[in-house]
PDB file of C-alpha atoms in Angstrom:
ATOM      1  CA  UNK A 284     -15.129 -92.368 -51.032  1.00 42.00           C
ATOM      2  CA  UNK A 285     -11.679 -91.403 -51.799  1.00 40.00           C
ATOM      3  CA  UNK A 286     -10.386 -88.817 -49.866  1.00 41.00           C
ATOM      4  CA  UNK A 287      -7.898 -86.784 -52.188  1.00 44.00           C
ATOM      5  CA  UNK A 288      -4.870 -84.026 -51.059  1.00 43.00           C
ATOM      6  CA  UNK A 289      -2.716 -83.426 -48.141  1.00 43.00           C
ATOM      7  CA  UNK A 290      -0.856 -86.789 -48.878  1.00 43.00           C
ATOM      8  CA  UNK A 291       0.321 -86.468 -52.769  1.00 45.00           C
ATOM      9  CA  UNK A 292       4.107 -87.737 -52.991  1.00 44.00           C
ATOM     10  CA  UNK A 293       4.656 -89.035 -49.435  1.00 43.00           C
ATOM     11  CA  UNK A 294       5.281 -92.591 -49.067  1.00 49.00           C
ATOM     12  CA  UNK A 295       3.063 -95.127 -47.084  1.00 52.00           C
ATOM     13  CA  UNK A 296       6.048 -97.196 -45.191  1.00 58.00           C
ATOM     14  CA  UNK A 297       6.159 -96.827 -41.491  1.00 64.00           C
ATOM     15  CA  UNK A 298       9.162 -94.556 -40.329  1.00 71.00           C
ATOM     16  CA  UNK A 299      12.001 -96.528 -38.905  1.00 85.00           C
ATOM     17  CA  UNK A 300      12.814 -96.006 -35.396  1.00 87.00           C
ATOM     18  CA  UNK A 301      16.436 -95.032 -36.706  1.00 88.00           C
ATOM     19  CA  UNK A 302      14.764 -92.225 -38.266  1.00 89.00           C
ATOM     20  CA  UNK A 303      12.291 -91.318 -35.094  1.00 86.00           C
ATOM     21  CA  UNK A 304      15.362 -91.158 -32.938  1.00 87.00           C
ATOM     22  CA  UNK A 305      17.775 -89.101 -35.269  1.00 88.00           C
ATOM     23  CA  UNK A 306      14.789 -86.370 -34.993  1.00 86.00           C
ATOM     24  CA  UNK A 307      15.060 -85.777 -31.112  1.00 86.00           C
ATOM     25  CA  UNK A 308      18.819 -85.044 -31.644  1.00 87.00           C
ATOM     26  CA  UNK A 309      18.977 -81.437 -31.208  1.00 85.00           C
ATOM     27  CA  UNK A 310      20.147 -80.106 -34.540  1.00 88.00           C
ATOM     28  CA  UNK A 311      19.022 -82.457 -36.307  1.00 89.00           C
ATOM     29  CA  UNK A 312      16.379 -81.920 -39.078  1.00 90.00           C
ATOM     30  CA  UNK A 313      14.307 -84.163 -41.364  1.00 90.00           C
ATOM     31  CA  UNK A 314      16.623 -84.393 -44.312  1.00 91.00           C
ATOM     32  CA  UNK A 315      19.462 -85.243 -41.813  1.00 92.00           C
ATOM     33  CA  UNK A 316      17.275 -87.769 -39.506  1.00 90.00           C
ATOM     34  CA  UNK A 317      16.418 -89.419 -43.127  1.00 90.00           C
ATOM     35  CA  UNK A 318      20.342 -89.607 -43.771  1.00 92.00           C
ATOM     36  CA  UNK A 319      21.445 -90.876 -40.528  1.00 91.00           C
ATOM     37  CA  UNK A 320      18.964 -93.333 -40.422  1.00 90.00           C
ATOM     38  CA  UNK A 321      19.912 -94.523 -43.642  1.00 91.00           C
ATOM     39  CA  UNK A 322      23.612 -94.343 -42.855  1.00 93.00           C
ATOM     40  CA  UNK A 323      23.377 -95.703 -39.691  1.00 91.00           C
ATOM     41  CA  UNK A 324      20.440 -98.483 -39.985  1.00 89.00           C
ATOM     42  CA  UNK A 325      19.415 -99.025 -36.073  1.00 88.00           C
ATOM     43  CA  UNK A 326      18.812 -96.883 -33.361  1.00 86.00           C
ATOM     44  CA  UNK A 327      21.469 -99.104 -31.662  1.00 88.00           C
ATOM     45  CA  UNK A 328      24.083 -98.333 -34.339  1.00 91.00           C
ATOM     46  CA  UNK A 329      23.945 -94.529 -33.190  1.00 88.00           C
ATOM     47  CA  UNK A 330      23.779 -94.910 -29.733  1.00 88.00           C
ATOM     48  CA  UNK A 331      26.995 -97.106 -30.067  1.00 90.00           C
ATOM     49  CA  UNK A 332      28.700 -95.143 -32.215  1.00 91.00           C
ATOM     50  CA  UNK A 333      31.369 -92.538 -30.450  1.00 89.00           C
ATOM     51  CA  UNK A 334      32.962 -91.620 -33.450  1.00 94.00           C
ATOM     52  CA  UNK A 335      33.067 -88.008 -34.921  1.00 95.00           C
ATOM     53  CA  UNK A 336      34.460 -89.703 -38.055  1.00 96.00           C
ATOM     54  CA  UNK A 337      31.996 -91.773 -38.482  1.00 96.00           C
ATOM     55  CA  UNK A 338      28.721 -89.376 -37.929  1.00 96.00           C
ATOM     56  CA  UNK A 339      30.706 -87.115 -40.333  1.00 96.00           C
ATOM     57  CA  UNK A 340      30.590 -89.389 -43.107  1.00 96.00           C
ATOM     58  CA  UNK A 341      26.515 -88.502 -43.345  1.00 95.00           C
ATOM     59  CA  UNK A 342      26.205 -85.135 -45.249  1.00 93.00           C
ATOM     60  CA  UNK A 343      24.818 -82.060 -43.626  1.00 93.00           C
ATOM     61  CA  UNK A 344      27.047 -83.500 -40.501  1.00 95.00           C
ATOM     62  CA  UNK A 345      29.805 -81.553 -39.736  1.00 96.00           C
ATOM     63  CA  UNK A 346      32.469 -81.824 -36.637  1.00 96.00           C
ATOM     64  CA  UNK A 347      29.832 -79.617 -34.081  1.00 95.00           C
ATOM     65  CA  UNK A 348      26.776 -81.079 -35.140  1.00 94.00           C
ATOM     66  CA  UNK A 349      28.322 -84.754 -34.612  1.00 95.00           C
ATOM     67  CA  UNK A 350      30.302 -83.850 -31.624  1.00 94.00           C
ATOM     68  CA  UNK A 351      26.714 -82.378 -30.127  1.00 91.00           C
ATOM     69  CA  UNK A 352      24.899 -85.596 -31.222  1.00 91.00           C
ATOM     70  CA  UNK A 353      27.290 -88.161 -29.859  1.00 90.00           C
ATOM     71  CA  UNK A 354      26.965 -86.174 -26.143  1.00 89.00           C
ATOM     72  CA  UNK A 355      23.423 -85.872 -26.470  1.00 86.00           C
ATOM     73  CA  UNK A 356      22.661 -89.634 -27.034  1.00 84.00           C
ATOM     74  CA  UNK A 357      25.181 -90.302 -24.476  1.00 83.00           C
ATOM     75  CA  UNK A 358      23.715 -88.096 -21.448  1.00 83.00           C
ATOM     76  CA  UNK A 359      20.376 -89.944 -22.346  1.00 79.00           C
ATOM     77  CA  UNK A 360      21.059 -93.353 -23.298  1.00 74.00           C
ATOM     78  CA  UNK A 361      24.413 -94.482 -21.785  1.00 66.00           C
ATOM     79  CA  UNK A 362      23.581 -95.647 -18.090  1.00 58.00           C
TER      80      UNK A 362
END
């Protein structure tokens, strides 16, 4: 049996880990996670990227937001 509702319009594709990661950035909500993730590509990618300039190129990300981001990811995943 066909189970119908709750799921009309979402897509089936596994979310990337790009995506999973851009949501535990403080500030960060699911339209912005999907555009970082799409911007970005890897999970790597963001963790290795320092620069305000580039994290501002994603909309919704302005100079606070990226400057908050960047310290974040580096207090928890910079040894």
């Amino acid at each position: 049996q066909e189970v119908r509702g709750g799921t009309a319009g979402f897509s089936h594709r596994p979310l990337s880990p790009a995506y999973l990661f851009a949501c535990t950035i403080p500030g960060i909500d699911n339209v912005k996670a999907k555009a970082l993730a799409k911007h970005f590509g890897s999970v790597d990618a963001m963790v290795n990227c320092g620069s305000v300039k580039e994290w501002r190129k994603v909309k919704g990300i302005g100079p606070i937001l990226a400057k908050l981001a960047i310290a974040r990811i580096r207090e928890e995943h910079v040894a």
